[in-house]
Amino acid sequence: GDSVTQMEGPVTLSEEAFLTINCTYTATGYPSLFWYVQYPGEGLQLLLKATKADDKGSNKGFEATYRKETTSFHLEKGSVQVSDSAVYFCALSDLDNQAGTALIFGKGTTLSVSS
Amino acid sequence: GAGVSQTPSNKVTEKGKYVELRCDPISGHTALYWYRQSLGQGPEFLIYFQGTGAADDSGLPNDRFFAVRPEGSVSTLKIQRTERGDSAVYLCASSLRGSATDTQYFGPGTRLTVL
């Protein structure tokens, strides 16, 4: 079945550092790809998404490009802030998967940014 | 507008008891999903409703779990004869149409603890 693998954390950075969180996937069909973020004490919220190959999703300074050839959707940010400290989840939705449009999540990567 | 709401926010019960968890989706969203998130893991799919019907229940772990959405809005997840292994955060999400490209909006979750 479909799956998502993302780099394990925790990732610890200083403010203004460059961030990359790797995410790769396996899918039966042609999935849509998502990054969700969970800030401390809050619920999951969508950070960005891409629905076809070579699309770039972007939001709040974060970017990720849908790479079909490498089955990847790595999350990047050029200069992180303390307020970016959170758990980040890569996810996919694939109509051809057994669970239809349900999201399949990676295990999450904890990011901690210090000033 | 109002987001997805879930009640209760916390539920503590004893092994063997019956529990009900409620989800109120965003108004007008036809698709509703239940997920379960264990500590240190990403959310895992349980069941998906399109309108009043369960379009996919392949993620329900066993027949102690079932869910309803009788009027196509509010949904209730029901767990019979709870076990300690059922302890987790139960998340509800809704989306406008349930397509693979739709954004799913998550509620804050219900933390279930089975003693």
mmCIF file with all atom_site columns, C-alpha atoms in Angstrom:
data_model
loop_
_atom_site.group_PDB
_atom_site.id
_atom_site.type_symbol
_atom_site.label_atom_id
_atom_site.label_alt_id
_atom_site.label_comp_id
_atom_site.label_asym_id
_atom_site.label_entity_id
_atom_site.label_seq_id
_atom_site.pdbx_PDB_ins_code
_atom_site.Cartn_x
_atom_site.Cartn_y
_atom_site.Cartn_z
_atom_site.occupancy
_atom_site.B_iso_or_equiv
_atom_site.pdbx_formal_charge
_atom_site.auth_seq_id
_atom_site.auth_comp_id
_atom_site.auth_asym_id
_atom_site.auth_atom_id
_atom_site.pdbx_PDB_model_num
ATOM 1   C CA . GLY A 1 1   ? 0.000   0.000  0.000   1.00 0.00 ? 1   GLY A CA 1
ATOM 2   C CA . ASP A 1 2   ? 0.876   3.668  -0.116  1.00 0.00 ? 2   ASP A CA 1
ATOM 3   C CA . SER A 1 3   ? 3.305   5.074  2.440   1.00 0.00 ? 3   SER A CA 1
ATOM 4   C CA . VAL A 1 4   ? 5.177   8.216  3.456   1.00 0.00 ? 4   VAL A CA 1
ATOM 5   C CA . THR A 1 5   ? 8.666   8.327  4.935   1.00 0.00 ? 5   THR A CA 1
ATOM 6   C CA . GLN A 1 6   ? 10.039  11.483 6.476   1.00 0.00 ? 6   GLN A CA 1
ATOM 7   C CA . MET A 1 7   ? 13.280  12.202 8.234   1.00 0.00 ? 7   MET A CA 1
ATOM 8   C CA . GLU A 1 8   ? 13.308  11.512 11.917  1.00 0.00 ? 8   GLU A CA 1
ATOM 9   C CA . GLY A 1 9   ? 13.819  14.284 14.367  1.00 0.00 ? 9   GLY A CA 1
ATOM 10  C CA . PRO A 1 10  ? 14.203  16.121 16.438  1.00 0.00 ? 10  PRO A CA 1
ATOM 11  C CA . VAL A 1 11  ? 15.719  18.811 14.265  1.00 0.00 ? 11  VAL A CA 1
ATOM 12  C CA . THR A 1 12  ? 17.336  21.566 16.316  1.00 0.00 ? 12  THR A CA 1
ATOM 13  C CA . LEU A 1 13  ? 18.284  24.838 14.627  1.00 0.00 ? 13  LEU A CA 1
ATOM 14  C CA . SER A 1 14  ? 19.271  28.358 15.512  1.00 0.00 ? 14  SER A CA 1
ATOM 15  C CA . GLU A 1 15  ? 17.088  31.247 14.392  1.00 0.00 ? 15  GLU A CA 1
ATOM 16  C CA . GLU A 1 16  ? 17.688  32.267 10.748  1.00 0.00 ? 16  GLU A CA 1
ATOM 17  C CA . ALA A 1 17  ? 19.151  28.879 9.826   1.00 0.00 ? 17  ALA A CA 1
ATOM 18  C CA . PHE A 1 18  ? 18.094  27.022 6.657   1.00 0.00 ? 18  PHE A CA 1
ATOM 19  C CA . LEU A 1 19  ? 15.637  24.185 7.097   1.00 0.00 ? 19  LEU A CA 1
ATOM 20  C CA . THR A 1 20  ? 15.123  21.025 5.074   1.00 0.00 ? 20  THR A CA 1
ATOM 21  C CA . ILE A 1 21  ? 12.843  18.190 6.140   1.00 0.00 ? 21  ILE A CA 1
ATOM 22  C CA . ASN A 1 22  ? 12.991  15.274 3.738   1.00 0.00 ? 22  ASN A CA 1
ATOM 23  C CA . CYS A 1 23  ? 9.870   13.407 2.659   1.00 0.00 ? 23  CYS A CA 1
ATOM 24  C CA . THR A 1 24  ? 9.570   10.549 0.171   1.00 0.00 ? 24  THR A CA 1
ATOM 25  C CA . TYR A 1 25  ? 6.521   8.521  -0.750  1.00 0.00 ? 25  TYR A CA 1
ATOM 26  C CA . THR A 1 26  ? 5.319   5.368  -2.460  1.00 0.00 ? 26  THR A CA 1
ATOM 27  C CA . ALA A 1 27  ? 1.951   5.451  -4.166  1.00 0.00 ? 27  ALA A CA 1
ATOM 28  C CA . THR A 1 28  ? -0.178  3.214  -6.350  1.00 0.00 ? 28  THR A CA 1
ATOM 29  C CA . GLY A 1 29  ? -1.672  6.084  -8.326  1.00 0.00 ? 29  GLY A CA 1
ATOM 30  C CA . TYR A 1 30  ? -0.990  9.780  -8.761  1.00 0.00 ? 30  TYR A CA 1
ATOM 31  C CA . PRO A 1 31  ? -1.211  11.274 -5.282  1.00 0.00 ? 31  PRO A CA 1
ATOM 32  C CA . SER A 1 32  ? -1.700  14.782 -3.980  1.00 0.00 ? 32  SER A CA 1
ATOM 33  C CA . LEU A 1 33  ? 0.966   15.776 -1.453  1.00 0.00 ? 33  LEU A CA 1
ATOM 34  C CA . PHE A 1 34  ? 0.601   17.817 1.719   1.00 0.00 ? 34  PHE A CA 1
ATOM 35  C CA . TRP A 1 35  ? 2.580   19.240 4.601   1.00 0.00 ? 35  TRP A CA 1
ATOM 36  C CA . TYR A 1 36  ? 0.665   19.686 7.838   1.00 0.00 ? 36  TYR A CA 1
ATOM 37  C CA . VAL A 1 37  ? 1.994   21.403 10.964  1.00 0.00 ? 37  VAL A CA 1
ATOM 38  C CA . GLN A 1 38  ? 1.071   20.955 14.607  1.00 0.00 ? 38  GLN A CA 1
ATOM 39  C CA . TYR A 1 39  ? 2.117   23.838 16.855  1.00 0.00 ? 39  TYR A CA 1
ATOM 40  C CA . PRO A 1 40  ? 2.385   23.155 20.601  1.00 0.00 ? 40  PRO A CA 1
ATOM 41  C CA . GLY A 1 41  ? -1.070  22.816 22.124  1.00 0.00 ? 41  GLY A CA 1
ATOM 42  C CA . GLU A 1 42  ? -2.831  23.251 18.788  1.00 0.00 ? 42  GLU A CA 1
ATOM 43  C CA . GLY A 1 43  ? -4.479  21.011 16.202  1.00 0.00 ? 43  GLY A CA 1
ATOM 44  C CA . LEU A 1 44  ? -3.161  19.918 12.830  1.00 0.00 ? 44  LEU A CA 1
ATOM 45  C CA . GLN A 1 45  ? -3.303  22.576 10.174  1.00 0.00 ? 45  GLN A CA 1
ATOM 46  C CA . LEU A 1 46  ? -2.401  22.579 6.515   1.00 0.00 ? 46  LEU A CA 1
ATOM 47  C CA . LEU A 1 47  ? 0.890   24.286 5.745   1.00 0.00 ? 47  LEU A CA 1
ATOM 48  C CA . LEU A 1 48  ? 1.025   23.747 1.969   1.00 0.00 ? 48  LEU A CA 1
ATOM 49  C CA . LYS A 1 49  ? 0.089   21.292 -0.754  1.00 0.00 ? 49  LYS A CA 1
ATOM 50  C CA . ALA A 1 50  ? 0.811   20.290 -4.360  1.00 0.00 ? 50  ALA A CA 1
ATOM 51  C CA . THR A 1 51  ? -1.481  18.248 -6.550  1.00 0.00 ? 51  THR A CA 1
ATOM 52  C CA . LYS A 1 52  ? 0.600   17.479 -9.641  1.00 0.00 ? 52  LYS A CA 1
ATOM 53  C CA . ALA A 1 53  ? 4.195   16.917 -10.637 1.00 0.00 ? 53  ALA A CA 1
ATOM 54  C CA . ASP A 1 54  ? 6.516   19.956 -10.578 1.00 0.00 ? 54  ASP A CA 1
ATOM 55  C CA . ASP A 1 55  ? 3.956   22.005 -8.643  1.00 0.00 ? 55  ASP A CA 1
ATOM 56  C CA . LYS A 1 56  ? 5.451   24.070 -5.831  1.00 0.00 ? 56  LYS A CA 1
ATOM 57  C CA . GLY A 1 57  ? 3.417   24.642 -2.710  1.00 0.00 ? 57  GLY A CA 1
ATOM 58  C CA . SER A 1 58  ? 4.342   27.630 -0.561  1.00 0.00 ? 58  SER A CA 1
ATOM 59  C CA . ASN A 1 59  ? 3.113   29.332 2.600   1.00 0.00 ? 59  ASN A CA 1
ATOM 60  C CA . LYS A 1 60  ? 4.646   31.377 5.449   1.00 0.00 ? 60  LYS A CA 1
ATOM 61  C CA . GLY A 1 61  ? 8.072   31.205 3.808   1.00 0.00 ? 61  GLY A CA 1
ATOM 62  C CA . PHE A 1 62  ? 7.977   27.405 3.523   1.00 0.00 ? 62  PHE A CA 1
ATOM 63  C CA . GLU A 1 63  ? 8.191   25.691 0.133   1.00 0.00 ? 63  GLU A CA 1
ATOM 64  C CA . ALA A 1 64  ? 7.987   22.160 -1.213  1.00 0.00 ? 64  ALA A CA 1
ATOM 65  C CA . THR A 1 65  ? 8.133   20.912 -4.805  1.00 0.00 ? 65  THR A CA 1
ATOM 66  C CA . TYR A 1 66  ? 6.359   17.770 -6.020  1.00 0.00 ? 66  TYR A CA 1
ATOM 67  C CA . ARG A 1 67  ? 9.084   15.638 -7.633  1.00 0.00 ? 67  ARG A CA 1
ATOM 68  C CA . LYS A 1 68  ? 7.563   12.641 -9.355  1.00 0.00 ? 68  LYS A CA 1
ATOM 69  C CA . GLU A 1 69  ? 10.880  11.337 -10.668 1.00 0.00 ? 69  GLU A CA 1
ATOM 70  C CA . THR A 1 70  ? 12.323  11.053 -7.164  1.00 0.00 ? 70  THR A CA 1
ATOM 71  C CA . THR A 1 71  ? 8.948   10.520 -5.404  1.00 0.00 ? 71  THR A CA 1
ATOM 72  C CA . SER A 1 72  ? 9.818   13.330 -3.002  1.00 0.00 ? 72  SER A CA 1
ATOM 73  C CA . PHE A 1 73  ? 8.226   16.414 -1.440  1.00 0.00 ? 73  PHE A CA 1
ATOM 74  C CA . HIS A 1 74  ? 10.939  17.965 0.740   1.00 0.00 ? 74  HIS A CA 1
ATOM 75  C CA . LEU A 1 75  ? 10.002  20.926 2.930   1.00 0.00 ? 75  LEU A CA 1
ATOM 76  C CA . GLU A 1 76  ? 12.354  23.936 2.956   1.00 0.00 ? 76  GLU A CA 1
ATOM 77  C CA . LYS A 1 77  ? 12.552  27.343 4.560   1.00 0.00 ? 77  LYS A CA 1
ATOM 78  C CA . GLY A 1 78  ? 15.376  29.797 4.053   1.00 0.00 ? 78  GLY A CA 1
ATOM 79  C CA . SER A 1 79  ? 15.373  31.386 7.506   1.00 0.00 ? 79  SER A CA 1
ATOM 80  C CA . VAL A 1 80  ? 13.538  29.747 10.409  1.00 0.00 ? 80  VAL A CA 1
ATOM 81  C CA . GLN A 1 81  ? 12.093  31.602 13.379  1.00 0.00 ? 81  GLN A CA 1
ATOM 82  C CA . VAL A 1 82  ? 11.481  30.525 16.946  1.00 0.00 ? 82  VAL A CA 1
ATOM 83  C CA . SER A 1 83  ? 7.760   30.559 16.143  1.00 0.00 ? 83  SER A CA 1
ATOM 84  C CA . ASP A 1 84  ? 8.314   27.780 13.565  1.00 0.00 ? 84  ASP A CA 1
ATOM 85  C CA . SER A 1 85  ? 8.971   25.301 16.374  1.00 0.00 ? 85  SER A CA 1
ATOM 86  C CA . ALA A 1 86  ? 6.371   22.571 15.840  1.00 0.00 ? 86  ALA A CA 1
ATOM 87  C CA . VAL A 1 87  ? 5.841   19.038 14.554  1.00 0.00 ? 87  VAL A CA 1
ATOM 88  C CA . TYR A 1 88  ? 5.694   18.760 10.758  1.00 0.00 ? 88  TYR A CA 1
ATOM 89  C CA . PHE A 1 89  ? 3.864   15.939 8.970   1.00 0.00 ? 89  PHE A CA 1
ATOM 90  C CA . CYS A 1 90  ? 4.183   14.969 5.331   1.00 0.00 ? 90  CYS A CA 1
ATOM 91  C CA . ALA A 1 91  ? 1.074   13.290 3.910   1.00 0.00 ? 91  ALA A CA 1
ATOM 92  C CA . LEU A 1 92  ? -0.453  12.026 0.685   1.00 0.00 ? 92  LEU A CA 1
ATOM 93  C CA . SER A 1 93  ? -3.925  11.385 -0.667  1.00 0.00 ? 93  SER A CA 1
ATOM 94  C CA . ASP A 1 94  ? -4.296  8.845  -3.451  1.00 0.00 ? 94  ASP A CA 1
ATOM 95  C CA . LEU A 1 95  ? -7.594  7.870  -5.070  1.00 0.00 ? 95  LEU A CA 1
ATOM 96  C CA . ASP A 1 96  ? -6.061  4.551  -6.141  1.00 0.00 ? 96  ASP A CA 1
ATOM 97  C CA . ASN A 1 97  ? -5.137  3.658  -2.581  1.00 0.00 ? 97  ASN A CA 1
ATOM 98  C CA . GLN A 1 98  ? -7.351  1.319  -0.637  1.00 0.00 ? 98  GLN A CA 1
ATOM 99  C CA . ALA A 1 99  ? -8.397  4.111  1.704   1.00 0.00 ? 99  ALA A CA 1
ATOM 100 C CA . GLY A 1 100 ? -9.353  6.405  -1.161  1.00 0.00 ? 100 GLY A CA 1
ATOM 101 C CA . THR A 1 101 ? -8.941  10.072 -0.329  1.00 0.00 ? 101 THR A CA 1
ATOM 102 C CA . ALA A 1 102 ? -7.928  9.543  3.276   1.00 0.00 ? 102 ALA A CA 1
ATOM 103 C CA . LEU A 1 103 ? -4.574  11.056 4.147   1.00 0.00 ? 103 LEU A CA 1
ATOM 104 C CA . ILE A 1 104 ? -1.594  8.805  4.745   1.00 0.00 ? 104 ILE A CA 1
ATOM 105 C CA . PHE A 1 105 ? 0.854   10.500 7.098   1.00 0.00 ? 105 PHE A CA 1
ATOM 106 C CA . GLY A 1 106 ? 4.512   10.162 7.884   1.00 0.00 ? 106 GLY A CA 1
ATOM 107 C CA . LYS A 1 107 ? 5.558   9.851  11.514  1.00 0.00 ? 107 LYS A CA 1
ATOM 108 C CA . GLY A 1 108 ? 6.262   13.543 11.909  1.00 0.00 ? 108 GLY A CA 1
ATOM 109 C CA . THR A 1 109 ? 9.425   15.585 12.436  1.00 0.00 ? 109 THR A CA 1
ATOM 110 C CA . THR A 1 110 ? 9.840   17.772 15.495  1.00 0.00 ? 110 THR A CA 1
ATOM 111 C CA . LEU A 1 111 ? 11.537  21.092 14.812  1.00 0.00 ? 111 LEU A CA 1
ATOM 112 C CA . SER A 1 112 ? 12.965  23.147 17.652  1.00 0.00 ? 112 SER A CA 1
ATOM 113 C CA . VAL A 1 113 ? 14.324  26.621 16.884  1.00 0.00 ? 113 VAL A CA 1
ATOM 114 C CA . SER A 1 114 ? 16.316  28.563 19.464  1.00 0.00 ? 114 SER A CA 1
ATOM 115 C CA . SER A 1 115 ? 17.092  32.274 19.523  1.00 0.00 ? 115 SER A CA 1
ATOM 116 C CA . GLY B 2 1   ? -16.253 30.784 10.189  1.00 0.00 ? 1   GLY B CA 1
ATOM 117 C CA . ALA B 2 2   ? -16.281 27.976 12.713  1.00 0.00 ? 2   ALA B CA 1
ATOM 118 C CA . GLY B 2 3   ? -13.818 25.169 12.268  1.00 0.00 ? 3   GLY B CA 1
ATOM 119 C CA . VAL B 2 4   ? -14.157 21.499 13.074  1.00 0.00 ? 4   VAL B CA 1
ATOM 120 C CA . SER B 2 5   ? -15.085 20.920 16.687  1.00 0.00 ? 5   SER B CA 1
ATOM 121 C CA . GLN B 2 6   ? -14.765 17.749 18.761  1.00 0.00 ? 6   GLN B CA 1
ATOM 122 C CA . THR B 2 7   ? -16.161 16.819 22.138  1.00 0.00 ? 7   THR B CA 1
ATOM 123 C CA . PRO B 2 8   ? -15.095 15.933 24.695  1.00 0.00 ? 8   PRO B CA 1
ATOM 124 C CA . SER B 2 9   ? -11.544 17.230 24.556  1.00 0.00 ? 9   SER B CA 1
ATOM 125 C CA . ASN B 2 10  ? -10.494 14.596 27.080  1.00 0.00 ? 10  ASN B CA 1
ATOM 126 C CA . LYS B 2 11  ? -12.100 11.320 28.058  1.00 0.00 ? 11  LYS B CA 1
ATOM 127 C CA . VAL B 2 12  ? -10.891 8.970  30.746  1.00 0.00 ? 12  VAL B CA 1
ATOM 128 C CA . THR B 2 13  ? -12.609 5.621  31.009  1.00 0.00 ? 13  THR B CA 1
ATOM 129 C CA . GLU B 2 14  ? -12.066 2.188  32.468  1.00 0.00 ? 14  GLU B CA 1
ATOM 130 C CA . LYS B 2 15  ? -11.232 -0.929 30.502  1.00 0.00 ? 15  LYS B CA 1
ATOM 131 C CA . GLY B 2 16  ? -14.368 -2.584 29.193  1.00 0.00 ? 16  GLY B CA 1
ATOM 132 C CA . LYS B 2 17  ? -16.517 0.546  29.120  1.00 0.00 ? 17  LYS B CA 1
ATOM 133 C CA . TYR B 2 18  ? -18.291 2.076  26.119  1.00 0.00 ? 18  TYR B CA 1
ATOM 134 C CA . VAL B 2 19  ? -17.375 5.560  24.833  1.00 0.00 ? 19  VAL B CA 1
ATOM 135 C CA . GLU B 2 20  ? -18.729 7.975  22.256  1.00 0.00 ? 20  GLU B CA 1
ATOM 136 C CA . LEU B 2 21  ? -16.691 10.710 20.634  1.00 0.00 ? 21  LEU B CA 1
ATOM 137 C CA . ARG B 2 22  ? -18.401 13.501 18.710  1.00 0.00 ? 22  ARG B CA 1
ATOM 138 C CA . CYS B 2 23  ? -17.304 15.512 15.690  1.00 0.00 ? 23  CYS B CA 1
ATOM 139 C CA . ASP B 2 24  ? -18.980 18.605 14.282  1.00 0.00 ? 24  ASP B CA 1
ATOM 140 C CA . PRO B 2 25  ? -17.533 19.349 10.828  1.00 0.00 ? 25  PRO B CA 1
ATOM 141 C CA . ILE B 2 26  ? -17.350 22.629 8.949   1.00 0.00 ? 26  ILE B CA 1
ATOM 142 C CA . SER B 2 27  ? -20.786 23.553 7.656   1.00 0.00 ? 27  SER B CA 1
ATOM 143 C CA . GLY B 2 28  ? -21.294 22.480 4.054   1.00 0.00 ? 28  GLY B CA 1
ATOM 144 C CA . HIS B 2 29  ? -18.473 19.929 4.015   1.00 0.00 ? 29  HIS B CA 1
ATOM 145 C CA . THR B 2 30  ? -19.742 16.649 2.635   1.00 0.00 ? 30  THR B CA 1
ATOM 146 C CA . ALA B 2 31  ? -16.683 14.568 3.507   1.00 0.00 ? 31  ALA B CA 1
ATOM 147 C CA . LEU B 2 32  ? -15.765 13.603 7.059   1.00 0.00 ? 32  LEU B CA 1
ATOM 148 C CA . TYR B 2 33  ? -12.795 11.524 8.232   1.00 0.00 ? 33  TYR B CA 1
ATOM 149 C CA . TRP B 2 34  ? -11.789 9.950  11.528  1.00 0.00 ? 34  TRP B CA 1
ATOM 150 C CA . TYR B 2 35  ? -8.131  9.331  12.358  1.00 0.00 ? 35  TYR B CA 1
ATOM 151 C CA . ARG B 2 36  ? -6.293  8.013  15.406  1.00 0.00 ? 36  ARG B CA 1
ATOM 152 C CA . GLN B 2 37  ? -2.933  9.380  16.544  1.00 0.00 ? 37  GLN B CA 1
ATOM 153 C CA . SER B 2 38  ? -0.747  7.524  18.995  1.00 0.00 ? 38  SER B CA 1
ATOM 154 C CA . LEU B 2 39  ? 2.118   9.230  20.793  1.00 0.00 ? 39  LEU B CA 1
ATOM 155 C CA . GLY B 2 40  ? 5.031   9.969  18.481  1.00 0.00 ? 40  GLY B CA 1
ATOM 156 C CA . GLN B 2 41  ? 3.188   8.789  15.381  1.00 0.00 ? 41  GLN B CA 1
ATOM 157 C CA . GLY B 2 42  ? 1.327   10.380 12.513  1.00 0.00 ? 42  GLY B CA 1
ATOM 158 C CA . PRO B 2 43  ? -2.458  10.138 12.365  1.00 0.00 ? 43  PRO B CA 1
ATOM 159 C CA . GLU B 2 44  ? -3.827  6.838  11.004  1.00 0.00 ? 44  GLU B CA 1
ATOM 160 C CA . PHE B 2 45  ? -7.034  6.628  9.016   1.00 0.00 ? 45  PHE B CA 1
ATOM 161 C CA . LEU B 2 46  ? -10.070 4.961  10.552  1.00 0.00 ? 46  LEU B CA 1
ATOM 162 C CA . ILE B 2 47  ? -13.183 5.750  8.495   1.00 0.00 ? 47  ILE B CA 1
ATOM 163 C CA . TYR B 2 48  ? -14.419 8.135  5.805   1.00 0.00 ? 48  TYR B CA 1
ATOM 164 C CA . PHE B 2 49  ? -17.978 9.399  5.277   1.00 0.00 ? 49  PHE B CA 1
ATOM 165 C CA . GLN B 2 50  ? -19.351 10.955 2.142   1.00 0.00 ? 50  GLN B CA 1
ATOM 166 C CA . GLY B 2 51  ? -22.652 12.451 3.209   1.00 0.00 ? 51  GLY B CA 1
ATOM 167 C CA . THR B 2 52  ? -24.475 10.023 5.468   1.00 0.00 ? 52  THR B CA 1
ATOM 168 C CA . GLY B 2 53  ? -22.801 6.854  4.253   1.00 0.00 ? 53  GLY B CA 1
ATOM 169 C CA . ALA B 2 54  ? -19.511 5.302  5.267   1.00 0.00 ? 54  ALA B CA 1
ATOM 170 C CA . ALA B 2 55  ? -17.625 5.345  1.975   1.00 0.00 ? 55  ALA B CA 1
ATOM 171 C CA . ASP B 2 56  ? -14.612 3.529  3.416   1.00 0.00 ? 56  ASP B CA 1
ATOM 172 C CA . ASP B 2 57  ? -14.216 1.889  6.829   1.00 0.00 ? 57  ASP B CA 1
ATOM 173 C CA . SER B 2 58  ? -11.103 -0.107 6.005   1.00 0.00 ? 58  SER B CA 1
ATOM 174 C CA . GLY B 2 59  ? -9.093  1.570  8.763   1.00 0.00 ? 59  GLY B CA 1
ATOM 175 C CA . LEU B 2 60  ? -11.287 0.493  11.663  1.00 0.00 ? 60  LEU B CA 1
ATOM 176 C CA . PRO B 2 61  ? -9.109  -1.896 13.701  1.00 0.00 ? 61  PRO B CA 1
ATOM 177 C CA . ASN B 2 62  ? -11.864 -4.331 14.705  1.00 0.00 ? 62  ASN B CA 1
ATOM 178 C CA . ASP B 2 63  ? -15.602 -4.639 15.225  1.00 0.00 ? 63  ASP B CA 1
ATOM 179 C CA . ARG B 2 64  ? -15.493 -2.828 18.574  1.00 0.00 ? 64  ARG B CA 1
ATOM 180 C CA . PHE B 2 65  ? -15.214 0.395  16.586  1.00 0.00 ? 65  PHE B CA 1
ATOM 181 C CA . PHE B 2 66  ? -17.991 1.897  14.514  1.00 0.00 ? 66  PHE B CA 1
ATOM 182 C CA . ALA B 2 67  ? -19.129 5.363  13.512  1.00 0.00 ? 67  ALA B CA 1
ATOM 183 C CA . VAL B 2 68  ? -22.289 7.031  12.277  1.00 0.00 ? 68  VAL B CA 1
ATOM 184 C CA . ARG B 2 69  ? -23.234 10.246 10.541  1.00 0.00 ? 69  ARG B CA 1
ATOM 185 C CA . PRO B 2 70  ? -27.032 9.991  10.362  1.00 0.00 ? 70  PRO B CA 1
ATOM 186 C CA . GLU B 2 71  ? -27.837 13.429 8.936   1.00 0.00 ? 71  GLU B CA 1
ATOM 187 C CA . GLY B 2 72  ? -24.693 14.047 6.929   1.00 0.00 ? 72  GLY B CA 1
ATOM 188 C CA . SER B 2 73  ? -23.274 16.524 9.421   1.00 0.00 ? 73  SER B CA 1
ATOM 189 C CA . VAL B 2 74  ? -22.300 15.553 12.969  1.00 0.00 ? 74  VAL B CA 1
ATOM 190 C CA . SER B 2 75  ? -20.550 12.213 13.352  1.00 0.00 ? 75  SER B CA 1
ATOM 191 C CA . THR B 2 76  ? -20.086 9.978  16.377  1.00 0.00 ? 76  THR B CA 1
ATOM 192 C CA . LEU B 2 77  ? -17.289 7.446  16.780  1.00 0.00 ? 77  LEU B CA 1
ATOM 193 C CA . LYS B 2 78  ? -18.318 4.646  19.123  1.00 0.00 ? 78  LYS B CA 1
ATOM 194 C CA . ILE B 2 79  ? -15.947 2.248  20.855  1.00 0.00 ? 79  ILE B CA 1
ATOM 195 C CA . GLN B 2 80  ? -17.287 -0.774 22.715  1.00 0.00 ? 80  GLN B CA 1
ATOM 196 C CA . ARG B 2 81  ? -15.473 -2.761 25.397  1.00 0.00 ? 81  ARG B CA 1
ATOM 197 C CA . THR B 2 82  ? -12.546 -0.345 25.451  1.00 0.00 ? 82  THR B CA 1
ATOM 198 C CA . GLU B 2 83  ? -9.032  -1.690 25.861  1.00 0.00 ? 83  GLU B CA 1
ATOM 199 C CA . ARG B 2 84  ? -5.887  0.031  27.116  1.00 0.00 ? 84  ARG B CA 1
ATOM 200 C CA . GLY B 2 85  ? -4.493  -0.096 23.593  1.00 0.00 ? 85  GLY B CA 1
ATOM 201 C CA . ASP B 2 86  ? -7.321  2.180  22.437  1.00 0.00 ? 86  ASP B CA 1
ATOM 202 C CA . SER B 2 87  ? -5.718  5.073  24.325  1.00 0.00 ? 87  SER B CA 1
ATOM 203 C CA . ALA B 2 88  ? -4.816  7.727  21.739  1.00 0.00 ? 88  ALA B CA 1
ATOM 204 C CA . VAL B 2 89  ? -5.909  11.072 20.356  1.00 0.00 ? 89  VAL B CA 1
ATOM 205 C CA . TYR B 2 90  ? -8.881  10.684 18.011  1.00 0.00 ? 90  TYR B CA 1
ATOM 206 C CA . LEU B 2 91  ? -8.964  13.291 15.282  1.00 0.00 ? 91  LEU B CA 1
ATOM 207 C CA . CYS B 2 92  ? -11.797 14.303 13.016  1.00 0.00 ? 92  CYS B CA 1
ATOM 208 C CA . ALA B 2 93  ? -11.353 16.151 9.729   1.00 0.00 ? 93  ALA B CA 1
ATOM 209 C CA . SER B 2 94  ? -13.719 17.442 7.075   1.00 0.00 ? 94  SER B CA 1
ATOM 210 C CA . SER B 2 95  ? -13.313 18.559 3.487   1.00 0.00 ? 95  SER B CA 1
ATOM 211 C CA . LEU B 2 96  ? -15.618 20.217 1.001   1.00 0.00 ? 96  LEU B CA 1
ATOM 212 C CA . ARG B 2 97  ? -16.127 17.355 -1.468  1.00 0.00 ? 97  ARG B CA 1
ATOM 213 C CA . GLY B 2 98  ? -13.799 14.547 -0.433  1.00 0.00 ? 98  GLY B CA 1
ATOM 214 C CA . SER B 2 99  ? -11.611 14.684 -3.524  1.00 0.00 ? 99  SER B CA 1
ATOM 215 C CA . ALA B 2 100 ? -7.930  13.767 -3.317  1.00 0.00 ? 100 ALA B CA 1
ATOM 216 C CA . THR B 2 101 ? -6.916  17.398 -3.913  1.00 0.00 ? 101 THR B CA 1
ATOM 217 C CA . ASP B 2 102 ? -9.181  18.881 -1.241  1.00 0.00 ? 102 ASP B CA 1
ATOM 218 C CA . THR B 2 103 ? -7.701  20.271 1.942   1.00 0.00 ? 103 THR B CA 1
ATOM 219 C CA . GLN B 2 104 ? -8.805  18.390 5.034   1.00 0.00 ? 104 GLN B CA 1
ATOM 220 C CA . TYR B 2 105 ? -9.472  20.608 8.061   1.00 0.00 ? 105 TYR B CA 1
ATOM 221 C CA . PHE B 2 106 ? -8.791  18.993 11.404  1.00 0.00 ? 106 PHE B CA 1
ATOM 222 C CA . GLY B 2 107 ? -10.448 19.385 14.769  1.00 0.00 ? 107 GLY B CA 1
ATOM 223 C CA . PRO B 2 108 ? -8.475  19.677 18.024  1.00 0.00 ? 108 PRO B CA 1
ATOM 224 C CA . GLY B 2 109 ? -8.974  16.008 18.813  1.00 0.00 ? 109 GLY B CA 1
ATOM 225 C CA . THR B 2 110 ? -10.287 13.969 21.726  1.00 0.00 ? 110 THR B CA 1
ATOM 226 C CA . ARG B 2 111 ? -7.648  12.458 23.990  1.00 0.00 ? 111 ARG B CA 1
ATOM 227 C CA . LEU B 2 112 ? -8.935  9.064  25.122  1.00 0.00 ? 112 LEU B CA 1
ATOM 228 C CA . THR B 2 113 ? -7.306  7.369  28.082  1.00 0.00 ? 113 THR B CA 1
ATOM 229 C CA . VAL B 2 114 ? -8.351  3.840  28.988  1.00 0.00 ? 114 VAL B CA 1
ATOM 230 C CA . LEU B 2 115 ? -7.282  2.834  32.489  1.00 0.00 ? 115 LEU B CA 1
#
